[in-house]
């Protein structure tokens, strides 16, 4: 940790700051002010709100505290763009975010510009270590919202009866068949997981701690659409014995019979993607995506396997480079696994549901004050996902990263890797 | 009814057509594309949708049938902008209208222009009488949507945490006190109500038919905010005995304690209007507005009076000119009654809840086909309102006009006129 | 109205009192204490509650006011068994009535006995006219609950997976075909409706008042199951154009595809009745029953006819004897119409949905105080039904009687009579 | 495991069988047939249903498979009294269990008798080992339902406006103050948890497996009502920062401001118990009970501590005798801790919420077939509780026992033990 008395010049941090901020705006480039308004499900927020809320973070936690004489851009924005930090202010009801025609996009872009300029002043000077930590937190926060923004706009365009594409990509020429899945063994034993070292991490990745693992094996790649279709054709969505009780309730209540974004058209399955609808037949070798934990778990039970725990996953991943089909590859969708024969697709493509509930690590301490609401307060009724997806920024992911969603969520890019006991 | 074989030149109808169409667009002038997206309650639709749906009406019921060789502007628009005409097509779920970022406002304005141009071609020629009737129906339909658009944008700006004004009006200088309410007697007897003659009317205003009325009296003006405040201060919202059973359930379930758009700020009542928030103290002499049928009925019971029936209202109104504080006066809010000593405010200011359920007149026949869905299918669970409001276009209202809403609705401009038996 | 100063000896009233009270208990004879506990839908109450609530009525409105020195049977019962009289006390939540295992049936029968004994003392003496009126009201109130009790127990046994019969009746030998329906003309004109004379009536049947009717015709008998099956087979439940908008919403939301209590078993329609399940094929000539207003209205539209208004119905009925298949005939289900050639089934068999909303008659005044809550406060969102059903006590029905339910209700015995304009 | 070829004489098992079966009936002795009908919340089932369902278990899994020539008591009972075993049959909707007036209590007691007699025949003979295992499972299943029956009847009597007592107990003379809570240290390390040895356990307690624990400390006794009241008085239910996000949502949605069964009466807190309402002031030294996981977690955060994990709890408990204030002590409510200075109240009094989600142990295998639905399918959205309660049968509990409920559940007897890192 940096010395808390004497700040350090922030050349790299400044560059990072503007890179991340510009990236958010770039993601909005294909969208009209009207698109930026849409909130098509309760999980989602309008893109315009993401633009404002990420800015609010820097204003609230950096400028108001560390830039002498800083005047807030607009007195109402402090509570308008608070998401859930109860310690900071009341927040508007989430369901009304879609009614935010005012402030206009123009005003929100002005807000971004104004905050960026003030941050520029702040970053040019020596920063207290606490401020530096917060800038890094703010940038990682903004990267999370970049990913959410893509989840949300995908859902918005799915909800739109016209099913428009977010981005016009050249048709990909995926191989007809994926490489065969192999089992990659791991001896387990008394190992350690959790973040250590100098890089950024969220509070929920710490402290690093010991855990004991039985020997286990992980599948070398993610489950493909073709394999998932086999599950469907084998009555996967009609056989109660394959499902957790809550999962079976969800199947019946929501009428699930395929992953989110799959629909039937003239007798064929079509998959809606950020680049528009695509024939499932062209995606058979690519990882299945947008499944809930319940579906991942039912698939694993059907396959006679199980999901990995997050500790198993991290142990297997920690020596691998955090590279893969991430946001920067611009595919915006999972692609076919490589044929290295080792663990493939551990980073990128699709977040991997684990069999672990999202809970505190032994000795976990939340950040003090409002920032402590960032992670800790969500530690109930969620399952951990690992590894990032095709819309995760590359600089955002690492082997210790713990993502989490409720088990019925499907609008995030989530897929399945199988595990089993060592035989 | 015009001769159905030989059409007539349509000079006036053409002028009327463009007047009404331009009026809709004028009402949108103060709004941004983002404002036009908002759908803040389930009763409401986004303004953009109103722009498109009214255009769809002319395309579907006029151009597709009467303009030879007409090609629809866009194949998807037929079902996208259908509201509830089951006979024409499936419709998108109403709650998703707010997700319509695409088609863009630009495309919708292009749609309007294209349909207007085609209508221009149609209207320049001899029109079959059926087509002429439908043009008039379409224009009245569009005027209804003009009024709805203002209800909806008022609610959208109310739902917005910033409470913006739709229109900047000079502060009105309302008198401190209204003229005293008098009782205007009517002998009743065997009378006739319902539309007759050549002008346009909706199918639900016909046939003209006999009805018998006991002698009755109507209040000379609408109930004021000041009078309504007396009701509130006398425990109006806490006394079950004043309310219909369904009304009392609504009071408790929705937490009603004042009309819609009234809120307390620093101990004073403020009223949100289309020209922004106004102190209630400045509006005491103006008619109370945005009350439900239940509130109107409870107020009447508290006052020892009752609401008029729609037959009483029409009999009293039918010889009065259909003039008043309507859309063209640009007040966009009810204003203080005149002091003529006779019936005031029968037209305009606020729709008057009647004690009559919205049901078919004896011998009622719905229009044939899809247009028959316009009125008849709503004849359950609604109460009739009469006389128009401060946002009703002047050419749209008449004494036989029957408006209708569910008894708990409040987002329309609805007020109260008292009635009693002749003593 | 009787002289309010000098009461009259009550021999007949006393006999009437005990007749009605015993009748309620007789209706419970086939039921176990457990059966008397069931509350299977939100419209319904447990039979045990009916036993107590009807007793509460006499205790609250008669004994507490008119029997000097009367001590309530139990201090909690005043609010426990209040249904909806806000002026008397708070009431327990209706949905919790089914949790009333205590007080036990034994205690409630003791409550009935105690109140009956006290009423006996009251009735042996001269009664003030107001008390006499209330006794009659209480007895009519109890008769209404007798009918409700049968609705509720029918639904309770329907909800029970075993579908038990309430009453073992010998199989009826219904004719295979009903008499043909004829049209019975009525000249209409300026007529009068509403109760007059000395007999008991509810406040909502008054005052008698003038109304004007166009000439009309009523079908000579109720619509049969066979005719209703024709409607179903002609796509009645799939054709939006036949339905009111609210009705179509109900069809979709509730999945209606037949009247309540019809179910398919091994490819055949079966009808659950108070005497157990019966083959529809054996009931084809009997009136269809347990349809909502929406279904009655849709059937009429499909048939090219309409429902009668309540004024038409009363005018046609007022000279007919109030006789028919009522509770005392013990069929407990509608039976086949007679073949008189005139109006049949006007009383009994099934309540007839009218096209009239339940609203106040001109000059209507609710009873003063808590008893004024009996009828008046339900005057919104209800439709009027006329004529009684197979489970209405004979002494309870008359031509001016106005029953009312929400248009989607089906658990009451409600059927359809068609009407049309005179041709 | 017993030899599966040759069964063993079952004298003890037979005695155990009848002991457990009689115990269930004894618990119903204070209840009337009407009480046995009540289902007052969606978590609960009527006591009558518990009586039948536990019997169904023996009929389905023992008699039908192992008693040659066994004829089911009633053909409908197989699906009527199935709770959630999808592999066996469809089940009736849980919410309708309260409508089961038929079969009557009498019939259900006859069902019990008949099944017991048949079980007697079965148990007198040599049993295959699989059958023996199922009998033990069935008895443990029945003991679980004994506990649930008491939860449910407590809620039923709480829902009843009269708040009757289930059982008349002499007033307990609890000390005014509990013994001080001490911290009991445990070194942790690489330990083992999970069931081993010959006694009965559920599948979810296996396999025994290694886990690594940091050194930790457990509070010597449960949190008391007095301590919980301090939390409440310190704004516990008003301070968002103390709560998990889902917990805070629950507080607001359900209006929680105290544990379940606490209510205010004339300015004092009263606690409803199975022996009737008791003044909180007399219970201050007894453990707080009927709190949700969210409340337990918020209390721990407020106290600056945390909840133990299930592995910590089991490690600390495994050498202690499984004794305490359990069902057989007949207190039916938590009582004051002893003053041994060591771990107190580890068994009995109140189930202890742990910080562990209910998930599969490494290598977990569900039982084959329908019995595999017993535990495994509930492994999502639940938290583990340990140690039993004042209404758990003594022979039912052990240190490896894993109970589980959703984090918002409160109708079970659940309390709080604090933990912390070793300092």
PDB file of C-alpha atoms in Angstrom, chain C residues 205-320:
ATOM      1  CA  UNK C 205     -84.961  -1.177  -4.037  1.00  0.00           C
ATOM      2  CA  UNK C 206     -86.383   2.242  -3.265  1.00  0.00           C
ATOM      3  CA  UNK C 207     -87.772   4.711  -4.034  1.00  0.00           C
ATOM      4  CA  UNK C 208     -90.188   3.549  -6.644  1.00  0.00           C
ATOM      5  CA  UNK C 209     -89.617   5.823  -9.613  1.00  0.00           C
ATOM      6  CA  UNK C 210     -90.503   6.421 -13.230  1.00  0.00           C
ATOM      7  CA  UNK C 211     -88.394   5.255 -16.147  1.00  0.00           C
ATOM      8  CA  UNK C 212     -88.865   5.194 -19.871  1.00  0.00           C
ATOM      9  CA  UNK C 213     -88.447   2.000 -21.864  1.00  0.00           C
ATOM     10  CA  UNK C 214     -88.391   1.354 -25.592  1.00  0.00           C
ATOM     11  CA  UNK C 215     -90.425  -1.712 -26.584  1.00  0.00           C
ATOM     12  CA  UNK C 216     -88.372  -4.867 -26.016  1.00  0.00           C
ATOM     13  CA  UNK C 217     -88.548  -8.640 -25.942  1.00  0.00           C
ATOM     14  CA  UNK C 218     -87.247 -11.149 -23.435  1.00  0.00           C
ATOM     15  CA  UNK C 219     -86.382 -14.777 -24.100  1.00  0.00           C
ATOM     16  CA  UNK C 220     -88.952 -17.063 -22.521  1.00  0.00           C
ATOM     17  CA  UNK C 221     -86.339 -19.101 -20.645  1.00  0.00           C
ATOM     18  CA  UNK C 222     -82.695 -19.122 -19.556  1.00  0.00           C
ATOM     19  CA  UNK C 223     -79.849 -20.066 -21.871  1.00  0.00           C
ATOM     20  CA  UNK C 224     -79.114 -23.790 -21.519  1.00  0.00           C
ATOM     21  CA  UNK C 225     -75.833 -25.659 -21.088  1.00  0.00           C
ATOM     22  CA  UNK C 226     -76.332 -27.053 -24.562  1.00  0.00           C
ATOM     23  CA  UNK C 227     -76.616 -23.586 -26.075  1.00  0.00           C
ATOM     24  CA  UNK C 228     -73.610 -22.461 -24.116  1.00  0.00           C
ATOM     25  CA  UNK C 229     -71.631 -25.440 -25.368  1.00  0.00           C
ATOM     26  CA  UNK C 230     -72.457 -24.299 -28.918  1.00  0.00           C
ATOM     27  CA  UNK C 231     -70.892 -20.948 -28.063  1.00  0.00           C
ATOM     28  CA  UNK C 232     -67.799 -22.688 -26.715  1.00  0.00           C
ATOM     29  CA  UNK C 233     -67.512 -24.904 -29.769  1.00  0.00           C
ATOM     30  CA  UNK C 234     -67.827 -21.886 -32.008  1.00  0.00           C
ATOM     31  CA  UNK C 235     -64.656 -20.489 -30.459  1.00  0.00           C
ATOM     32  CA  UNK C 236     -66.456 -18.385 -27.875  1.00  0.00           C
ATOM     33  CA  UNK C 237     -63.456 -18.240 -25.552  1.00  0.00           C
ATOM     34  CA  UNK C 238     -60.947 -17.584 -28.341  1.00  0.00           C
ATOM     35  CA  UNK C 239     -62.576 -14.703 -30.213  1.00  0.00           C
ATOM     36  CA  UNK C 240     -61.651 -11.314 -28.800  1.00  0.00           C
ATOM     37  CA  UNK C 241     -64.327  -9.540 -30.816  1.00  0.00           C
ATOM     38  CA  UNK C 242     -67.060 -11.173 -28.731  1.00  0.00           C
ATOM     39  CA  UNK C 243     -65.808  -9.794 -25.445  1.00  0.00           C
ATOM     40  CA  UNK C 244     -65.710  -6.606 -23.463  1.00  0.00           C
ATOM     41  CA  UNK C 245     -62.114  -5.485 -23.072  1.00  0.00           C
ATOM     42  CA  UNK C 246     -62.063  -6.235 -19.336  1.00  0.00           C
ATOM     43  CA  UNK C 247     -63.711  -9.559 -20.075  1.00  0.00           C
ATOM     44  CA  UNK C 248     -61.092 -10.538 -22.591  1.00  0.00           C
ATOM     45  CA  UNK C 249     -58.399  -9.620 -20.078  1.00  0.00           C
ATOM     46  CA  UNK C 250     -60.106 -11.886 -17.550  1.00  0.00           C
ATOM     47  CA  UNK C 251     -60.328 -14.766 -20.030  1.00  0.00           C
ATOM     48  CA  UNK C 252     -56.604 -14.544 -20.626  1.00  0.00           C
ATOM     49  CA  UNK C 253     -55.520 -13.879 -17.054  1.00  0.00           C
ATOM     50  CA  UNK C 254     -57.661 -16.616 -15.525  1.00  0.00           C
ATOM     51  CA  UNK C 255     -57.466 -19.084 -18.359  1.00  0.00           C
ATOM     52  CA  UNK C 256     -61.262 -19.360 -18.610  1.00  0.00           C
ATOM     53  CA  UNK C 257     -62.492 -21.761 -21.231  1.00  0.00           C
ATOM     54  CA  UNK C 258     -65.798 -22.897 -19.730  1.00  0.00           C
ATOM     55  CA  UNK C 259     -68.097 -21.881 -16.854  1.00  0.00           C
ATOM     56  CA  UNK C 260     -66.830 -22.388 -13.331  1.00  0.00           C
ATOM     57  CA  UNK C 261     -67.265 -25.973 -12.115  1.00  0.00           C
ATOM     58  CA  UNK C 262     -67.008 -27.459 -15.586  1.00  0.00           C
ATOM     59  CA  UNK C 263     -64.020 -29.731 -16.036  1.00  0.00           C
ATOM     60  CA  UNK C 264     -62.890 -32.233 -18.566  1.00  0.00           C
ATOM     61  CA  UNK C 265     -62.449 -35.829 -17.560  1.00  0.00           C
ATOM     62  CA  UNK C 266     -61.466 -38.482 -20.067  1.00  0.00           C
ATOM     63  CA  UNK C 267     -62.538 -36.276 -22.945  1.00  0.00           C
ATOM     64  CA  UNK C 268     -65.988 -35.474 -21.584  1.00  0.00           C
ATOM     65  CA  UNK C 269     -67.252 -32.365 -19.814  1.00  0.00           C
ATOM     66  CA  UNK C 270     -68.309 -32.922 -16.244  1.00  0.00           C
ATOM     67  CA  UNK C 271     -70.087 -30.378 -14.034  1.00  0.00           C
ATOM     68  CA  UNK C 272     -69.416 -30.244 -10.318  1.00  0.00           C
ATOM     69  CA  UNK C 273     -72.625 -29.624  -8.360  1.00  0.00           C
ATOM     70  CA  UNK C 274     -73.671 -29.621  -4.724  1.00  0.00           C
ATOM     71  CA  UNK C 275     -74.783 -33.201  -5.261  1.00  0.00           C
ATOM     72  CA  UNK C 276     -71.414 -34.164  -6.716  1.00  0.00           C
ATOM     73  CA  UNK C 277     -70.006 -34.336 -10.238  1.00  0.00           C
ATOM     74  CA  UNK C 278     -72.494 -34.885 -13.065  1.00  0.00           C
ATOM     75  CA  UNK C 279     -72.009 -35.554 -16.752  1.00  0.00           C
ATOM     76  CA  UNK C 280     -72.661 -32.451 -18.823  1.00  0.00           C
ATOM     77  CA  UNK C 281     -74.495 -34.662 -21.303  1.00  0.00           C
ATOM     78  CA  UNK C 282     -77.189 -35.180 -18.670  1.00  0.00           C
ATOM     79  CA  UNK C 283     -77.522 -31.428 -18.062  1.00  0.00           C
ATOM     80  CA  UNK C 284     -77.703 -30.090 -21.601  1.00  0.00           C
ATOM     81  CA  UNK C 285     -81.301 -28.891 -21.253  1.00  0.00           C
ATOM     82  CA  UNK C 286     -80.707 -27.194 -17.897  1.00  0.00           C
ATOM     83  CA  UNK C 287     -79.687 -23.544 -17.568  1.00  0.00           C
ATOM     84  CA  UNK C 288     -76.000 -22.721 -17.751  1.00  0.00           C
ATOM     85  CA  UNK C 289     -74.833 -21.461 -14.384  1.00  0.00           C
ATOM     86  CA  UNK C 290     -71.731 -19.980 -12.740  1.00  0.00           C
ATOM     87  CA  UNK C 291     -70.867 -17.680 -15.608  1.00  0.00           C
ATOM     88  CA  UNK C 292     -69.475 -14.198 -15.105  1.00  0.00           C
ATOM     89  CA  UNK C 293     -71.075 -11.049 -16.489  1.00  0.00           C
ATOM     90  CA  UNK C 294     -68.347 -11.054 -19.118  1.00  0.00           C
ATOM     91  CA  UNK C 295     -69.311 -14.531 -20.263  1.00  0.00           C
ATOM     92  CA  UNK C 296     -73.013 -13.690 -20.222  1.00  0.00           C
ATOM     93  CA  UNK C 297     -72.320 -10.571 -22.274  1.00  0.00           C
ATOM     94  CA  UNK C 298     -70.062 -12.405 -24.725  1.00  0.00           C
ATOM     95  CA  UNK C 299     -72.635 -15.141 -25.174  1.00  0.00           C
ATOM     96  CA  UNK C 300     -75.305 -12.534 -25.917  1.00  0.00           C
ATOM     97  CA  UNK C 301     -73.081 -10.799 -28.465  1.00  0.00           C
ATOM     98  CA  UNK C 302     -72.302 -14.126 -30.098  1.00  0.00           C
ATOM     99  CA  UNK C 303     -76.048 -14.853 -30.258  1.00  0.00           C
ATOM    100  CA  UNK C 304     -76.681 -11.444 -31.859  1.00  0.00           C
ATOM    101  CA  UNK C 305     -78.748 -10.411 -28.867  1.00  0.00           C
ATOM    102  CA  UNK C 306     -78.133  -8.528 -25.639  1.00  0.00           C
ATOM    103  CA  UNK C 307     -78.776  -8.815 -21.909  1.00  0.00           C
ATOM    104  CA  UNK C 308     -81.892  -7.164 -20.469  1.00  0.00           C
ATOM    105  CA  UNK C 309     -81.594  -4.042 -18.330  1.00  0.00           C
ATOM    106  CA  UNK C 310     -82.772  -4.368 -14.780  1.00  0.00           C
ATOM    107  CA  UNK C 311     -85.681  -2.056 -15.514  1.00  0.00           C
ATOM    108  CA  UNK C 312     -86.809  -4.219 -18.423  1.00  0.00           C
ATOM    109  CA  UNK C 313     -86.510  -7.313 -16.290  1.00  0.00           C
ATOM    110  CA  UNK C 314     -88.499  -5.876 -13.395  1.00  0.00           C
ATOM    111  CA  UNK C 315     -91.244  -4.572 -15.624  1.00  0.00           C
ATOM    112  CA  UNK C 316     -91.611  -7.998 -17.192  1.00  0.00           C
ATOM    113  CA  UNK C 317     -91.476  -9.787 -13.833  1.00  0.00           C
ATOM    114  CA  UNK C 318     -93.575  -7.673 -11.571  1.00  0.00           C
ATOM    115  CA  UNK C 319     -96.878  -9.367 -12.228  1.00  0.00           C
ATOM    116  CA  UNK C 320     -95.499 -12.901 -12.104  1.00  0.00           C
TER     117      UNK C 320
END
